[in-house]
mmCIF file of C-alpha atoms in Angstrom:
data_model
loop_
_atom_site.group_PDB
_atom_site.id
_atom_site.type_symbol
_atom_site.label_atom_id
_atom_site.label_comp_id
_atom_site.label_asym_id
_atom_site.label_seq_id
_atom_site.Cartn_x
_atom_site.Cartn_y
_atom_site.Cartn_z
ATOM 1 C CA MET A 763 88.084 -39.665 8.315
ATOM 2 C CA LYS A 764 90.322 -41.270 5.147
ATOM 3 C CA HIS A 765 91.462 -37.189 3.753
ATOM 4 C CA LEU A 766 91.976 -37.177 7.588
ATOM 5 C CA ALA A 767 94.838 -40.070 8.294
ATOM 6 C CA LEU A 768 95.833 -38.774 4.888
ATOM 7 C CA MET A 769 96.675 -35.603 5.732
ATOM 8 C CA ALA A 770 98.441 -35.946 8.487
ATOM 9 C CA ALA A 771 100.500 -38.568 7.696
ATOM 10 C CA LEU A 772 101.361 -36.622 4.437
ATOM 11 C CA LEU A 773 102.733 -33.717 7.035
ATOM 12 C CA ALA A 774 104.344 -36.554 9.299
ATOM 13 C CA ALA A 775 106.056 -37.327 6.362
ATOM 14 C CA THR A 776 107.120 -34.067 5.197
ATOM 15 C CA GLY A 777 108.089 -33.129 8.342
ATOM 16 C CA ALA A 778 110.780 -35.878 8.474
ATOM 17 C CA ALA A 779 111.642 -34.723 5.017
ATOM 18 C CA ALA A 780 111.975 -31.106 6.081
ATOM 19 C CA GLN A 781 114.330 -32.052 9.477
ATOM 20 C CA GLN A 782 116.680 -33.810 7.808
ATOM 21 C CA LYS A 783 120.195 -32.487 7.209
ATOM 22 C CA ALA A 784 122.113 -31.061 5.218
ATOM 23 C CA GLN A 785 125.602 -29.210 4.614
ATOM 24 C CA SER A 786 126.973 -26.773 2.738
ATOM 25 C CA GLY A 787 129.378 -28.042 0.761
ATOM 26 C CA PRO A 788 132.401 -25.926 -0.309
ATOM 27 C CA GLY A 789 130.728 -24.788 -4.279
ATOM 28 C CA ALA A 790 128.953 -26.039 -7.140
ATOM 29 C CA MET A 791 128.357 -27.456 -9.896
ATOM 30 C CA LEU A 792 125.362 -24.838 -12.702
ATOM 31 C CA ARG A 793 124.533 -25.767 -16.213
ATOM 32 C CA GLY A 794 123.975 -22.558 -18.196
ATOM 33 C CA LEU A 795 121.749 -23.169 -21.827
ATOM 34 C CA ASP A 796 121.735 -20.477 -24.985
ATOM 35 C CA LYS A 797 118.330 -21.252 -26.080
ATOM 36 C CA VAL A 798 118.489 -19.856 -28.523
ATOM 37 C CA ASN A 799 121.487 -21.577 -29.653
ATOM 38 C CA GLY A 800 121.726 -24.082 -27.999
ATOM 39 C CA GLN A 801 124.480 -24.298 -26.435
ATOM 40 C CA THR A 802 125.124 -25.308 -22.714
ATOM 41 C CA VAL A 803 127.642 -25.003 -20.477
ATOM 42 C CA ASP A 804 129.069 -26.384 -16.696
ATOM 43 C CA VAL A 805 130.703 -24.366 -14.612
ATOM 44 C CA GLU A 806 132.020 -24.766 -11.043
ATOM 45 C CA MET A 807 132.127 -22.281 -8.925
ATOM 46 C CA GLN A 808 132.515 -21.912 -5.060
ATOM 47 C CA ASN A 809 131.272 -20.368 -2.607
ATOM 48 C CA GLY A 810 131.017 -16.170 -2.370
ATOM 49 C CA GLN A 811 132.359 -16.311 -6.057
ATOM 50 C CA THR A 812 130.416 -14.544 -9.021
ATOM 51 C CA GLY A 813 131.170 -15.642 -12.333
ATOM 52 C CA ALA A 814 129.841 -15.478 -15.874
ATOM 53 C CA ILE A 815 127.735 -17.546 -17.419
ATOM 54 C CA PHE A 816 126.931 -16.988 -21.785
ATOM 55 C CA GLY A 817 125.586 -12.883 -20.592
ATOM 56 C CA LEU A 818 125.029 -13.475 -17.359
ATOM 57 C CA ASP A 819 126.431 -12.413 -14.163
ATOM 58 C CA VAL A 820 125.625 -15.391 -11.672
ATOM 59 C CA ALA A 821 127.380 -15.048 -7.345
ATOM 60 C CA LEU A 822 126.771 -18.957 -5.919
ATOM 61 C CA GLY A 823 126.082 -17.452 -1.738
ATOM 62 C CA ASP A 824 125.397 -21.533 -0.313
ATOM 63 C CA CYS A 825 125.356 -24.959 -1.500
ATOM 64 C CA ARG A 826 123.921 -27.595 0.260
ATOM 65 C CA TYR A 827 122.915 -31.109 0.211
ATOM 66 C CA PRO A 828 121.865 -33.954 2.334
ATOM 67 C CA VAL A 829 124.376 -35.401 5.088
ATOM 68 C CA ASP A 830 123.211 -38.500 4.475
ATOM 69 C CA ASN A 831 123.305 -38.389 0.831
ATOM 70 C CA PRO A 832 126.042 -36.264 -1.016
ATOM 71 C CA THR A 833 125.621 -37.062 -3.803
ATOM 72 C CA GLY A 834 121.783 -36.722 -3.543
ATOM 73 C CA ASP A 835 119.311 -32.823 -3.817
ATOM 74 C CA ALA A 836 121.419 -30.266 -4.235
ATOM 75 C CA PHE A 837 119.956 -26.784 -3.801
ATOM 76 C CA ALA A 838 121.904 -23.363 -3.938
ATOM 77 C CA TYR A 839 122.256 -20.015 -2.842
ATOM 78 C CA LEU A 840 121.921 -18.109 -6.682
ATOM 79 C CA THR A 841 121.817 -13.957 -6.900
ATOM 80 C CA ILE A 842 121.060 -13.665 -11.153
ATOM 81 C CA TRP A 843 121.762 -10.719 -13.494
ATOM 82 C CA GLU A 844 122.511 -9.469 -16.623
ATOM 83 C CA LYS A 845 125.967 -8.252 -17.282
ATOM 84 C CA GLY A 846 125.966 -4.250 -16.587
ATOM 85 C CA GLU A 847 122.464 -4.881 -15.694
ATOM 86 C CA PRO A 848 122.333 -3.699 -11.856
ATOM 87 C CA GLU A 849 117.604 -5.337 -11.591
ATOM 88 C CA GLN A 850 119.021 -8.813 -10.578
ATOM 89 C CA LEU A 851 116.939 -10.984 -12.807
ATOM 90 C CA PHE A 852 116.774 -13.669 -9.671
ATOM 91 C CA ASP A 853 117.255 -14.002 -5.932
ATOM 92 C CA GLY A 854 116.695 -17.483 -3.575
ATOM 93 C CA TRP A 855 117.121 -21.120 -3.447
ATOM 94 C CA MET A 856 117.518 -23.632 -6.705
ATOM 95 C CA ILE A 857 117.068 -27.323 -6.012
ATOM 96 C CA ALA A 858 118.894 -29.157 -7.915
ATOM 97 C CA THR A 859 115.670 -31.930 -8.635
ATOM 98 C CA SER A 860 113.396 -29.345 -9.544
ATOM 99 C CA PRO A 861 114.365 -26.141 -11.003
ATOM 100 C CA ALA A 862 111.134 -25.457 -12.373
ATOM 101 C CA LEU A 863 110.243 -24.942 -8.111
ATOM 102 C CA ASN A 864 112.163 -21.923 -8.418
ATOM 103 C CA ALA A 865 113.727 -20.910 -12.198
ATOM 104 C CA LEU A 866 115.242 -18.221 -13.696
ATOM 105 C CA ASP A 867 113.220 -15.948 -16.440
ATOM 106 C CA HIS A 868 114.798 -15.449 -18.817
ATOM 107 C CA ALA A 869 113.726 -14.997 -22.814
ATOM 108 C CA ARG A 870 117.892 -16.167 -23.740
ATOM 109 C CA TYR A 871 118.457 -17.904 -20.953
ATOM 110 C CA ASP A 872 118.429 -20.950 -18.958
ATOM 111 C CA VAL A 873 120.634 -21.368 -15.129
ATOM 112 C CA TRP A 874 120.804 -24.205 -13.048
ATOM 113 C CA VAL A 875 121.895 -26.743 -10.233
ATOM 114 C CA ILE A 876 123.780 -29.360 -10.886
ATOM 115 C CA ARG A 877 124.730 -30.836 -8.028
ATOM 116 C CA CYS A 878 126.789 -29.333 -4.432
ATOM 117 C CA ILE A 879 131.084 -29.907 -4.725
ATOM 118 C CA THR A 880 131.447 -32.076 -1.093
ATOM 119 C CA PRO A 881 134.305 -31.569 0.590
ATOM 120 C CA SER A 882 136.252 -35.274 -1.300
ATOM 121 C CA GLY A 883 135.877 -33.970 -4.556
ATOM 122 C CA ASP A 884 132.596 -36.638 -5.396
#
């Protein structure tokens, strides 16, 4: 019985969180890491834009954030491939607070979402 009650409570909490309203920002702040030399770079991108982060091309489809908390958990739709290569290395949603949940798998480079750019410029 305790397990059923706990599962019901978790499902209710998960459902409420899943229904939290999100808003699209005009872009995102991304961070790249070159694991060989330890260099990092922050890149601001607009939705629909493709840019270079070290030896990778990164396309930002959308960046969303909680309406009630603009500085909260951002999630961005990214497509990533090596420069000059047609095969995608990553295509999906990346979450700022949990980058390892759905991460780029590359031997040399890492890319992750820092935050969405909000219309107010936050």
